[in-house]
Coordinates of C-alpha atoms in Angstrom, one line a residue:
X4 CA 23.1 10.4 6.2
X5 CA 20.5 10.1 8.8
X6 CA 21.8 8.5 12.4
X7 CA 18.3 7.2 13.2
X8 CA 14.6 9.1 13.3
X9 CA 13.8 12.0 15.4
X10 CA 12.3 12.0 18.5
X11 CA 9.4 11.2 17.1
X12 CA 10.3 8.1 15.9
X13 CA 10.0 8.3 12.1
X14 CA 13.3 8.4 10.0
X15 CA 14.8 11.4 7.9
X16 CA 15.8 11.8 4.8
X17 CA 19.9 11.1 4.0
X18 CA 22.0 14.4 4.2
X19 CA 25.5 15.1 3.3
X20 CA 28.2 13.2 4.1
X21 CA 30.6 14.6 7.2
X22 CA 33.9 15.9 5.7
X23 CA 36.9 14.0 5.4
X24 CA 39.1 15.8 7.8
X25 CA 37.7 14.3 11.0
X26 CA 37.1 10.7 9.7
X27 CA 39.7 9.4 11.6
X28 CA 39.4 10.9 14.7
X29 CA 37.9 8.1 16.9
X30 CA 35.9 10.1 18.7
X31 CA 34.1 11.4 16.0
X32 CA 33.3 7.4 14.3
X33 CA 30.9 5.2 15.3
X34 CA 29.5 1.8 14.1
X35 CA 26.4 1.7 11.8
X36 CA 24.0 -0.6 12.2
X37 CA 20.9 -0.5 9.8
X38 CA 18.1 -1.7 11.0
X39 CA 14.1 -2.4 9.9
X40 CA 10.6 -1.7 11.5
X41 CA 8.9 -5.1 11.8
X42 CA 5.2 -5.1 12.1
X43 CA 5.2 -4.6 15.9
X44 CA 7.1 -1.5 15.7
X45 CA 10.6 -3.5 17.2
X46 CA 13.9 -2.3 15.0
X47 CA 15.4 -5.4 13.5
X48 CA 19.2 -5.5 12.8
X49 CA 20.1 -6.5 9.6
X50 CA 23.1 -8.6 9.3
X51 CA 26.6 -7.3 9.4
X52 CA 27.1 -7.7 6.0
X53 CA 23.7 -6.2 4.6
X54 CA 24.7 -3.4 6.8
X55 CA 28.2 -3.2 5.4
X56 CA 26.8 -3.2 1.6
X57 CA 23.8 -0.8 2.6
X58 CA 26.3 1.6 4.1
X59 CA 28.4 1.3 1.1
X60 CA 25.7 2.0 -1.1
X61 CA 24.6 5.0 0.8
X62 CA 27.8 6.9 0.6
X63 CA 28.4 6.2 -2.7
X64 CA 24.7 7.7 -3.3
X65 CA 26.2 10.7 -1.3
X66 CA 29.4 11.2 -3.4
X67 CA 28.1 10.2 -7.0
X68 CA 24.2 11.8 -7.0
X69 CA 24.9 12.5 -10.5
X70 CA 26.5 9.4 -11.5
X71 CA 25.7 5.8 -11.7
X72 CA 26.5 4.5 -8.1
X73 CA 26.4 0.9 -6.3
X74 CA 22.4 1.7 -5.7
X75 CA 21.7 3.2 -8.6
X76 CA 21.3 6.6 -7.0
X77 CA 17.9 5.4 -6.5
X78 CA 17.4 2.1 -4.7
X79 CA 19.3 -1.1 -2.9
X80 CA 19.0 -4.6 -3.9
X81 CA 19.1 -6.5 -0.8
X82 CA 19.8 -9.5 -2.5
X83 CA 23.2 -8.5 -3.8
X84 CA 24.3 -8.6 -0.3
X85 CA 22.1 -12.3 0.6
X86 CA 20.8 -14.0 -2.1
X87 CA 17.7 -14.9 0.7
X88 CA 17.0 -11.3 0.3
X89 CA 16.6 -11.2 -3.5
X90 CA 12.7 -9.7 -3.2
X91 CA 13.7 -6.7 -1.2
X92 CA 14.8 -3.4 -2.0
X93 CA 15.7 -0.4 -0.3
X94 CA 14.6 3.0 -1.7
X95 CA 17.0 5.7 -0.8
X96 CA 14.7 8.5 -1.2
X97 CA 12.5 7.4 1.4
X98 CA 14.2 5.0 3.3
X99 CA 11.9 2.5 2.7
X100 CA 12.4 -1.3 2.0
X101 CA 9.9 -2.5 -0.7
X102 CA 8.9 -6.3 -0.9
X103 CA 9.0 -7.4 -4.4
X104 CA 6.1 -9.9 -5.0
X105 CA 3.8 -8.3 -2.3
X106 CA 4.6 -5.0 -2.2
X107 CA 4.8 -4.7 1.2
X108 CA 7.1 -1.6 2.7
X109 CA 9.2 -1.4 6.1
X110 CA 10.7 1.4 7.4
X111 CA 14.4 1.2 7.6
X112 CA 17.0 3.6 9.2
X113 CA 21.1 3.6 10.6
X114 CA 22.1 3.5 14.4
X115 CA 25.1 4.5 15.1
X116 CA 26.8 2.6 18.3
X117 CA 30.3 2.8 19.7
X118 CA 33.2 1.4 18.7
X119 CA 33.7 -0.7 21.4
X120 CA 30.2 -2.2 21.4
X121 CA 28.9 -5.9 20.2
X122 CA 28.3 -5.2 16.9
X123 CA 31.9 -3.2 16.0
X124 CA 33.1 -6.7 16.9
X125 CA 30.9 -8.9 15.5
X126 CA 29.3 -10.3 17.8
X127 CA 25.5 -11.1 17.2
X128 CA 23.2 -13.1 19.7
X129 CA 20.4 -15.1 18.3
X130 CA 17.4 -16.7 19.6
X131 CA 15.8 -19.9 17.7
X132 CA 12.2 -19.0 16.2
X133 CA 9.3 -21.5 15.8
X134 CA 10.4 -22.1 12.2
X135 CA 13.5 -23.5 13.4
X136 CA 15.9 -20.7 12.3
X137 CA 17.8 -18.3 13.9
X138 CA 16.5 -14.7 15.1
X139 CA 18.8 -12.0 16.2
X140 CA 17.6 -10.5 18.9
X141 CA 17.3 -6.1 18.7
X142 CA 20.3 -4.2 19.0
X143 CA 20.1 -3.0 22.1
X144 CA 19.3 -6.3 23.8
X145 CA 22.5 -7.6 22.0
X146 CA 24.3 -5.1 23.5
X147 CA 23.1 -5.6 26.9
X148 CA 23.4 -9.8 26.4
X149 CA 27.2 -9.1 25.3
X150 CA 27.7 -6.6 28.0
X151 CA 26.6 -9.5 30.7
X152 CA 28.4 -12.1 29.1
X153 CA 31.4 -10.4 29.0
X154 CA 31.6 -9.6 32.7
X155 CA 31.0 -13.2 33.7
X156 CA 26.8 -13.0 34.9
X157 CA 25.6 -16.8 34.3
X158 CA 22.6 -15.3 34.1
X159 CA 20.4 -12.1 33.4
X160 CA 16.8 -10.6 33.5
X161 CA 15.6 -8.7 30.4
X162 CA 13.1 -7.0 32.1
X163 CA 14.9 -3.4 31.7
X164 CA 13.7 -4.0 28.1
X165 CA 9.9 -4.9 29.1
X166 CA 10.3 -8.4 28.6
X167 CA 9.5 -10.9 30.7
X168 CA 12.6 -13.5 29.3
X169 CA 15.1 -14.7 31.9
X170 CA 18.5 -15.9 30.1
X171 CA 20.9 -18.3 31.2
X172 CA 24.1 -18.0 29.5
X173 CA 25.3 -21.4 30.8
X174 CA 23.0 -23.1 29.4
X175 CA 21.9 -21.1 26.9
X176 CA 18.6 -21.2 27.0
X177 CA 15.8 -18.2 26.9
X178 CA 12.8 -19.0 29.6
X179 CA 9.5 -16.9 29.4
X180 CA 8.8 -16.1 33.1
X181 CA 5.2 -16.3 32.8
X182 CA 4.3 -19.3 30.3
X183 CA 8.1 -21.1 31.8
X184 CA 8.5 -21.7 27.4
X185 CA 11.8 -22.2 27.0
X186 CA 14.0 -21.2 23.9
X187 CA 17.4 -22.1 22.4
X188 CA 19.6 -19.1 21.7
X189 CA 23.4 -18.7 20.6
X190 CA 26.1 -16.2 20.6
X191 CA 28.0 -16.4 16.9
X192 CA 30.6 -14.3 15.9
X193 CA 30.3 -12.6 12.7
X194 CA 32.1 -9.8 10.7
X195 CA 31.8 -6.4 12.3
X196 CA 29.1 -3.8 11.3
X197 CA 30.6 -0.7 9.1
X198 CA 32.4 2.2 11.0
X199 CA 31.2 5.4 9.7
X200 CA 31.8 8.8 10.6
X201 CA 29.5 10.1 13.4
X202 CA 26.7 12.4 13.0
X203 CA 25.0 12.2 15.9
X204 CA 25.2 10.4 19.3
X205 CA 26.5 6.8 19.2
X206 CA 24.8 4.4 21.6
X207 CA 27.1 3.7 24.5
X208 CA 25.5 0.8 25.9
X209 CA 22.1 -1.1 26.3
X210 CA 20.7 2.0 28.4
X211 CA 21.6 4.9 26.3
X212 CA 19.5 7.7 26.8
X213 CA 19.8 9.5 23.3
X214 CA 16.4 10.4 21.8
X215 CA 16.8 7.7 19.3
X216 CA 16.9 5.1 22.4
X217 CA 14.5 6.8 24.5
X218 CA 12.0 6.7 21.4
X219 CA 12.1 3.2 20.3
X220 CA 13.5 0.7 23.3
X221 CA 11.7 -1.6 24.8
X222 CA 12.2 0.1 27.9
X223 CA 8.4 0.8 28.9
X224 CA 5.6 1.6 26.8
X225 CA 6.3 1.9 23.0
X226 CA 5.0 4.4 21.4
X227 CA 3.0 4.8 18.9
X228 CA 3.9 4.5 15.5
X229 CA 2.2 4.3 11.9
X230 CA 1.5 0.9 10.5
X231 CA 3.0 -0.1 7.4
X232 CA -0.3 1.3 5.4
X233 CA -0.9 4.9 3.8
X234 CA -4.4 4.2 5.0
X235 CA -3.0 4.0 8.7
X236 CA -0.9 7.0 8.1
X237 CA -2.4 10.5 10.0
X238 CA -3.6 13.3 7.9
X239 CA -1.3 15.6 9.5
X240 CA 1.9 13.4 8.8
X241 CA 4.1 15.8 7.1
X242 CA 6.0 13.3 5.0
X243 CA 7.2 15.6 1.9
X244 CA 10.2 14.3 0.5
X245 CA 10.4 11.4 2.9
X246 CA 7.1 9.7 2.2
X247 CA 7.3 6.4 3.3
X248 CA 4.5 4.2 1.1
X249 CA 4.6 1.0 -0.9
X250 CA 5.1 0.2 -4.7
X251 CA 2.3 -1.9 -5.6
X252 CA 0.1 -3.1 -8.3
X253 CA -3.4 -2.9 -9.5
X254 CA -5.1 -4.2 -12.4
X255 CA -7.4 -2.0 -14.7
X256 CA -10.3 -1.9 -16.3
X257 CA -9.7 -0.3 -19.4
X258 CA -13.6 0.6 -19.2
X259 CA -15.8 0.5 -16.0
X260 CA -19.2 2.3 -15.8
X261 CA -19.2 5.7 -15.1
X262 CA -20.1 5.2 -11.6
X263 CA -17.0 2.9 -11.1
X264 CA -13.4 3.6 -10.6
X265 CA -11.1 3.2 -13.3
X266 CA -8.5 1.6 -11.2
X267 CA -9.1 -2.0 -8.9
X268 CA -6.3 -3.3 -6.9
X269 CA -5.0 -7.0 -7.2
X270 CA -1.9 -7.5 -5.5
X271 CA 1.4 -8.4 -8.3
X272 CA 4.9 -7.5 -8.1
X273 CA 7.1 -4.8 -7.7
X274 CA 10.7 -4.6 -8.5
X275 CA 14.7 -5.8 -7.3
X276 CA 17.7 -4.7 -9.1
X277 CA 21.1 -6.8 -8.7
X278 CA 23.5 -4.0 -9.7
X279 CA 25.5 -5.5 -12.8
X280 CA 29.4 -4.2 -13.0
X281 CA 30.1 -2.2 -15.8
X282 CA 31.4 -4.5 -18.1
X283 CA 27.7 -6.1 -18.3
X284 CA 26.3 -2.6 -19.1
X285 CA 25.2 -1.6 -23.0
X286 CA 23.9 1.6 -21.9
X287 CA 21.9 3.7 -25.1
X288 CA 20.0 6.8 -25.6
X289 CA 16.4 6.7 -24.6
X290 CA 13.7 9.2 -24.7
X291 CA 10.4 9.5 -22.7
X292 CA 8.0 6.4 -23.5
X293 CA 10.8 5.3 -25.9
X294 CA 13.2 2.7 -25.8
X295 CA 16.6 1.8 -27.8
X296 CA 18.4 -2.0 -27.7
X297 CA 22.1 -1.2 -27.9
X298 CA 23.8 -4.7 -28.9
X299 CA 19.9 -6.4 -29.3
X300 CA 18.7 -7.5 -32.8
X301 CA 15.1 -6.5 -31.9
X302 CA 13.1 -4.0 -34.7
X303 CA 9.7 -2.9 -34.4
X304 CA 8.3 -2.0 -37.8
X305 CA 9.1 1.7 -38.2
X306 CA 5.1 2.4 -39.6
X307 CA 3.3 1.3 -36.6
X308 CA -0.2 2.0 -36.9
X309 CA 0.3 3.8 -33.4
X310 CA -0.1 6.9 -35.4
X311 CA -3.1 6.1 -37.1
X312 CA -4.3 5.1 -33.3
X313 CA -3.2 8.2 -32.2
X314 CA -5.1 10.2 -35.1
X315 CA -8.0 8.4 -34.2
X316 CA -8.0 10.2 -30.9
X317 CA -8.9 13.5 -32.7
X318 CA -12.2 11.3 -33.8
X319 CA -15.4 11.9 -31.7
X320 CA -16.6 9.1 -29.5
X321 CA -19.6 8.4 -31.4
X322 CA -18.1 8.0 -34.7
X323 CA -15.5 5.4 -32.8
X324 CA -18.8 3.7 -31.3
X325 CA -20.3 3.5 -35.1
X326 CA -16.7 2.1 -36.4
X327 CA -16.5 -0.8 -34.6
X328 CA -20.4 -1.4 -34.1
X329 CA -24.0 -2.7 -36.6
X330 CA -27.1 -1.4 -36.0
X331 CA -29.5 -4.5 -35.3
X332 CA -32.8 -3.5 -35.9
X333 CA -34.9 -6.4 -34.1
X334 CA -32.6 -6.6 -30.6
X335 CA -32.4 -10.0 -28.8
X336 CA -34.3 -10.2 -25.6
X337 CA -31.5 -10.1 -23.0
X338 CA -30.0 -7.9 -20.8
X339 CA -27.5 -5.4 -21.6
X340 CA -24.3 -6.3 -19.7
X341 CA -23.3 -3.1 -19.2
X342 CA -26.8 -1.1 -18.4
X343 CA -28.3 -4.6 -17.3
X344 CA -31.4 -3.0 -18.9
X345 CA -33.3 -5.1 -21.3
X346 CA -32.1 -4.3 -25.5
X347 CA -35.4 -4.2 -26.3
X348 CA -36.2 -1.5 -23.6
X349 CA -33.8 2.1 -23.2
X350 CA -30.6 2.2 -22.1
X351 CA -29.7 2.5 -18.8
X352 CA -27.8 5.8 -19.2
X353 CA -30.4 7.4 -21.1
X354 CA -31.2 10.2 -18.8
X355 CA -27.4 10.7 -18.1
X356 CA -26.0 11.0 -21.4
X357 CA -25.7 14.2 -23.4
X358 CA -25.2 12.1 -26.8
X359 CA -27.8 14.2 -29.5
X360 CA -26.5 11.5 -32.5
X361 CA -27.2 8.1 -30.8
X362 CA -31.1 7.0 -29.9
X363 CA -31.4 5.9 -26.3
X364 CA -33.1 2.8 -28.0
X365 CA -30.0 1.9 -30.3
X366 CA -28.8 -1.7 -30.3
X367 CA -25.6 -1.8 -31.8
X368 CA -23.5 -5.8 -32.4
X369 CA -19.6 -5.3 -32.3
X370 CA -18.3 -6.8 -35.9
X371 CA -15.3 -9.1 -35.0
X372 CA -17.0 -11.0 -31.6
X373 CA -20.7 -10.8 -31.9
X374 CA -21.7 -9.7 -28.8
X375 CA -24.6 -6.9 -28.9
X376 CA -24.9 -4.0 -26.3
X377 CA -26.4 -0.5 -26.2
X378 CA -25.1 2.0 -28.3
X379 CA -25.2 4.2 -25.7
X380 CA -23.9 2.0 -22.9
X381 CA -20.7 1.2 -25.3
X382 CA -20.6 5.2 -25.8
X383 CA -20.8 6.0 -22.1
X384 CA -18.0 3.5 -21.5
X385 CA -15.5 4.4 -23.9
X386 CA -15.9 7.8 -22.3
X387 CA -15.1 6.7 -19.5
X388 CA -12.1 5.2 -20.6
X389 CA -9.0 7.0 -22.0
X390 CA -10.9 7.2 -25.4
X391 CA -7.9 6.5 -27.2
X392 CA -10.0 5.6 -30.3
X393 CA -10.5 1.8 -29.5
X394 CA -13.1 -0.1 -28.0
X395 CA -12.8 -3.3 -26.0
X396 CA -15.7 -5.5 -25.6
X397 CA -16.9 -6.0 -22.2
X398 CA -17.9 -9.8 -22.7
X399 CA -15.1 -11.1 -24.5
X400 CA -12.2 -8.4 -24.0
X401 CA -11.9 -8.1 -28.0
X402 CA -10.4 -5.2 -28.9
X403 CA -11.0 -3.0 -31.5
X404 CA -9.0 -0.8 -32.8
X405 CA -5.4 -0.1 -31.0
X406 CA -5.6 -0.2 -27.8
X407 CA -3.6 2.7 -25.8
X408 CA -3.2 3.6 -22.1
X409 CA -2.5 5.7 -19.6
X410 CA 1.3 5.1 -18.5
X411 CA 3.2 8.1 -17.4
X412 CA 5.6 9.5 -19.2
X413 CA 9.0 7.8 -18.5
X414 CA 12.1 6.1 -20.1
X415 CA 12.8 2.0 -20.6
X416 CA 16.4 0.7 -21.2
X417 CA 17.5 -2.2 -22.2
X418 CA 21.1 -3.9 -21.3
X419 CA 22.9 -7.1 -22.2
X420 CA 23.9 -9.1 -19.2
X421 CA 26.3 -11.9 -20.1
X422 CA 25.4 -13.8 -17.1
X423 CA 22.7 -16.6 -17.5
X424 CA 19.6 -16.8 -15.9
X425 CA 18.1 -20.3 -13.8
X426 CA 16.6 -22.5 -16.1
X427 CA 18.0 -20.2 -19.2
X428 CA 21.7 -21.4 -19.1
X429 CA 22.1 -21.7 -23.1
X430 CA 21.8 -17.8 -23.8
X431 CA 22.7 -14.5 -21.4
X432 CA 20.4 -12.2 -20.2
X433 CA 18.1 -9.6 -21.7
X434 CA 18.2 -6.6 -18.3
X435 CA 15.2 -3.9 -18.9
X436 CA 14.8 -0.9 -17.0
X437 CA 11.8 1.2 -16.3
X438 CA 12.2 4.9 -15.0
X439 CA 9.2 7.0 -14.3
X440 CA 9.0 10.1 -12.0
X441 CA 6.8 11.7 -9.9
X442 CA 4.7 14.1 -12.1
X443 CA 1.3 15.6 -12.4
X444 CA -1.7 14.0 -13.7
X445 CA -3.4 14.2 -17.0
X446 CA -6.6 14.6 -19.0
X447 CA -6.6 10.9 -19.4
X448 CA -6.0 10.1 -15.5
X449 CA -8.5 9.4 -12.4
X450 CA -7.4 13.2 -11.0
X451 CA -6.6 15.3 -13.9
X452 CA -4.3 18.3 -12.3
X453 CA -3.5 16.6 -9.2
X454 CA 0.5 14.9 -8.5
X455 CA 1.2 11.3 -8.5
X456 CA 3.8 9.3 -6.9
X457 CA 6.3 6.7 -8.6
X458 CA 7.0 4.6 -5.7
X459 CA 10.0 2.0 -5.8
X460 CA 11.7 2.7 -9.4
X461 CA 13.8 2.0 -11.1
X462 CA 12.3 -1.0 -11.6
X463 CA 14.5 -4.1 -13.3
X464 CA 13.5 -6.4 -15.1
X465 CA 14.8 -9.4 -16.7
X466 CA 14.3 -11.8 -19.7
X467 CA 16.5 -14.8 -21.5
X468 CA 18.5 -13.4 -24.8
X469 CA 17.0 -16.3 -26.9
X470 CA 14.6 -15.7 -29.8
X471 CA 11.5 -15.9 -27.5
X472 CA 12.6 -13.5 -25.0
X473 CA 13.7 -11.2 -27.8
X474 CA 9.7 -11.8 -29.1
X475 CA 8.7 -10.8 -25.4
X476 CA 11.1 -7.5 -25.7
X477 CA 9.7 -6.5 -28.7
X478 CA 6.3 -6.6 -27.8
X479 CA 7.1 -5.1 -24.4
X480 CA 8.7 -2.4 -26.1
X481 CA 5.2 -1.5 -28.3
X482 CA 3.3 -1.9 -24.8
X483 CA 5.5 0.5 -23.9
X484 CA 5.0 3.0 -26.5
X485 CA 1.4 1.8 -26.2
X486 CA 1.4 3.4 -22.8
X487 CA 0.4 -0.1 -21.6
X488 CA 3.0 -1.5 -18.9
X489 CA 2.2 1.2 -16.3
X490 CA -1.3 3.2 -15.3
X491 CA -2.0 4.9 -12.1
X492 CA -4.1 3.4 -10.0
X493 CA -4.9 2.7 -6.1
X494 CA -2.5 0.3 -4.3
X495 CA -4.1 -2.4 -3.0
X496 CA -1.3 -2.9 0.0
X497 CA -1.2 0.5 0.9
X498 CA -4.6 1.9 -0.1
X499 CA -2.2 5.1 -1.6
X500 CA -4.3 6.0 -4.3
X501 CA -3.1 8.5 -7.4
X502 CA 0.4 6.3 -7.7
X503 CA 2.1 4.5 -10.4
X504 CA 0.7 0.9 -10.2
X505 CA 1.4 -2.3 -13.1
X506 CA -0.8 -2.9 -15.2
X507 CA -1.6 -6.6 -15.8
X508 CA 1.7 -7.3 -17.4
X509 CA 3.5 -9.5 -15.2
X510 CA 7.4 -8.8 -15.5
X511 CA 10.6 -10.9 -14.2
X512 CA 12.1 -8.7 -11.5
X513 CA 14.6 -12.1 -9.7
X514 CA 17.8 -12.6 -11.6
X515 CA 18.9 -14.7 -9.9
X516 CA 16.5 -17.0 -7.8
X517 CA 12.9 -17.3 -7.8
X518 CA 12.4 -16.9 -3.6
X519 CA 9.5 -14.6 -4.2
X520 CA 8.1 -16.8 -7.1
X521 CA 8.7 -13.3 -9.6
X522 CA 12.2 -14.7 -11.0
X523 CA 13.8 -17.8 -12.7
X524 CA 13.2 -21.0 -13.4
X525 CA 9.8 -20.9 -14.4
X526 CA 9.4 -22.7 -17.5
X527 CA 5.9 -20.9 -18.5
X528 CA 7.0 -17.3 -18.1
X529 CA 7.1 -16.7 -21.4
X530 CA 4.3 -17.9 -23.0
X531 CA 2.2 -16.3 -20.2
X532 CA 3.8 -13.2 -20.5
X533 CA 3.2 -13.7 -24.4
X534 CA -0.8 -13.8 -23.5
X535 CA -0.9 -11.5 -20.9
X536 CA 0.5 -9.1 -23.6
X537 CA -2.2 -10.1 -26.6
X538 CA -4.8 -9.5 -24.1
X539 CA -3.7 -5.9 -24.4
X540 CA -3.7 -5.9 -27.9
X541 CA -0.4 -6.3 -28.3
X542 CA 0.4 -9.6 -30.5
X543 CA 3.1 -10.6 -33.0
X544 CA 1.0 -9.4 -35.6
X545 CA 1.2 -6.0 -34.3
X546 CA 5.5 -5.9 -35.2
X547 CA 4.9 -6.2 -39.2
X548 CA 2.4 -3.8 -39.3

């Protein structure tokens, strides 16, 4: 397990656990004190006891990479450690903590410290924020506070750390030497930080002069560091394995004009997981794009007319254009949405197209909506879709035909939780899983050949076990094997582009609060959820066919 980031000042990757036979050797333990990158580049403790449960997590990811361990093997849910961190997860992979609702990633990394030092006793000092609430103050400055403390100074200068604060431990009271502002702060005792076996220097005191201390103190200039972006991050970064970007969502247009990307960023949700015990767990077979519902009375017709979608695949574009579409012989005058060329004139992708069977002139009107477009334009932008053999109208959203997408391939699981969720208290809990891996793109993808990412999963999700939340798994389960729930896209918090994005299907991912306004109670979930879903062509209708 990494001890802090290089010299450098990025993290690495967790390693193998030390062995066993020197664990109790004091001089080869230290204290572990996990920390994050806020957006000044500063290292910000987390509390003792979201370092205790991170730690714990983290060696049980060490001993049990094959098995099912505290974090999944995969990620951290913060809030299983402080329900006021329910949004936040920590990928282990990366070593990256992931905001749920905006998506927003921090680095995070261990510092190891000795045993004799404020945090192996507990001892945190805070200063009071302009919200009112409690900040603790780096690691290194709480070392160096306790240090002063302890030997009796009233009073001491944090100008070592290239602040201009003078403290007074009397009074307790934090003075800016420049603007004379004054701030409360405390000294609280709280329970230790974890004592883990040693893997690289611990910090003796506030002026340690180990790489780690010498590349991120506030002693002198700080150096610089990437933002929290992938469009911040240098081309020569060699992040490999240890890429350090953000989950995030985007919506998608299932058919933009050729000259327009297939993927437009709108900021949603990511994922949080509180790991269940085992008791809660009905674990069942899955397969890629696939789901099974051990324990859950949930069927989805067996004779889907997925198949028949699929089959349609095999037919050419034009013949999907002519199956959905009338030829009007006397066109409206208006514009073309599409083309914004007049229907009575050419279409706008006349000289572009290679079509031999459609007339650049052809006005087609779609049968179920009404709405009348180019022939051409419609063919043009179903071939710039995924041409799945379904059309969507660009005025109305109708779809024709079943509509299919472009998720990756993956795995969803479903669990029974017995636990109730806010607002839900008369049923137990219905816990879905989505798994997808990095991979390589596809025909039907922005970058055919090239890899994407799949930033931030497992992602969990959670619904109530009541007949409408059993209505919402079904039809999730046919977005699913629609290819519908995922795409890959640009993230719009990151700017990473080729990555593993939501796709307009807004999904549950607080069990058990709803801090980041992506959890429980909220009354309307469901029905939105229910309409978010039909937009995609995915309606109760769809389960008896």
């Amino acid at each position: 397990m990494a001890a802090g980031p290089p010299q450098s000042g990025g993290a690495v990757g967790p390693s193998g656990p030390p062995t066993v036979t020197s664990q109790w050797n004091p001089a080869s333990l230290a204290v572990a004190v996990w920390e994050w990158q806020d957006e000044l580049s500063k290292w910000r403790p987390y509390s003792s006891k979201v370092s205790n449960y991170i730690e714990q997590c983290m060696q049980s990811y060490q001993q049990q990479k094959n098995a099912r361990a505290l974090g999944n093997s995969n990620s951290i849910a913060l809030g299983q450690a402080d329900p006021k961190l329910a949004p936040y997860i920590i990928d282990i992979a990366t070593l990256a903590q992931f905001r749920q609702d905006t998506g927003t990633m921090r680095y995070v990394r261990k510092s190891l410290y000795s045993l004799n030092s404020a945090p192996a006793k507990g001892v945190c000092w805070e200063w009071i924020n302009d919200d009112g609430s409690w900040t603790a103050y780096e690691t290194q400055i709480c070392i160096f506070l306790e240090e002063n403390f302890s030997n009796g100074n009233p009073t001491v200068d944090l100008g070592i750390f290239g602040l201009c604060y003078h403290v007074d431990f009397l009074t307790l009271v934090q003075t800016n030497q420049v603007t004379g502002f004054r701030r409360q702060i405390q000294r609280r005792l709280d329970t230790p930080y974890p004592v883990t076996t040693k893997v690289g220097p611990a910090h003796k005191s506030s002026a340690c002069a180990c790489h780690q201390c010498l590349a991120s103190s506030g002693a002198g200039p700080m150096p610089v560091r990437y933002r929290h972006s992938m469009i911040n991050l240098s081309a020569s970064s060699n992040y490999q394995n240890a890429s350090r970007t953000s989950n995030s969502s985007t919506s998608y247009l299932p058919y933009p004009k050729p000259t327009m990307t297939s993927a437009k960023s709108a900021p949603k949700l990511n994922n949080t997981w509180l790991p269940p015990s085992t008791s809660m767990q009905f674990p069942g077979p899955s397969s890629a794009n696939t789901s099974s519902i051990p324990a859950l009375p949930v069927q989805v017709a067996k004779n889907s007319s997925l198949k028949q979608a699929l089959a349609e695949i095999s037919c050419g574009p034009e013949q999907v254009v002519k199956k959905y579409m009338e030829n009007i012989q006397k066109p409206p005058e208006e514009d073309c949405i599409i083309c914004m060329e007049t229907l009575t004139s050419a279409s706008g992708y006349s000289e572009s197209s290679e079509c031999k069977n459609i007339k650049d002139t052809a006005v087609g009107k779609l049968k179920k909506c009404g709405h009348v477009f180019h022939q051409l334009c419609m063919l043009e932008m179903y071939n710039s879709g995924n041409k799945d053999g379904s059309l969507q109208c660009p005025a109305c959203k109708t779809i024709y035909g079943e509509k299919t997408g472009t998720q990756p391939k993956g795995k969803m699981d479903i669990f029974q939780i017995p636990q109730s969720l806010p607002g839900h208290q008369d049923c137990g809990t219905i816990h879905l899983v989505y798994t997808i891996n990095p991979g390589i793109q596809g025909p039907e993808h922005p970058n055919p050949g090239k890899p994407y990412t799949a930033r931030g999963f497992p992602r969990h999700c959670y619904l109530p076990d009541n007949p409408k939340g059993r209505l919402v798994l079904a039809l999730l389960k046919l977005a699913w094997a629609r290819r519908l729930i995922f795409t890959i896209g640009v993230s719009s918090t990151t700017g990473e582009s080729d990555t593993v994005v939501w796709n307009e299907i807004h999904h549950k991912t607080e069990m058990n609060s709803n801090i980041s306004g992506h959890g429980y109670p909220d009354p309307n979930y469901l029905d939105n959820v229910i309409a978010e879903l039909a937009a995609q062509g995915v309606t109760e209708d769809c389960l008896n066919m």
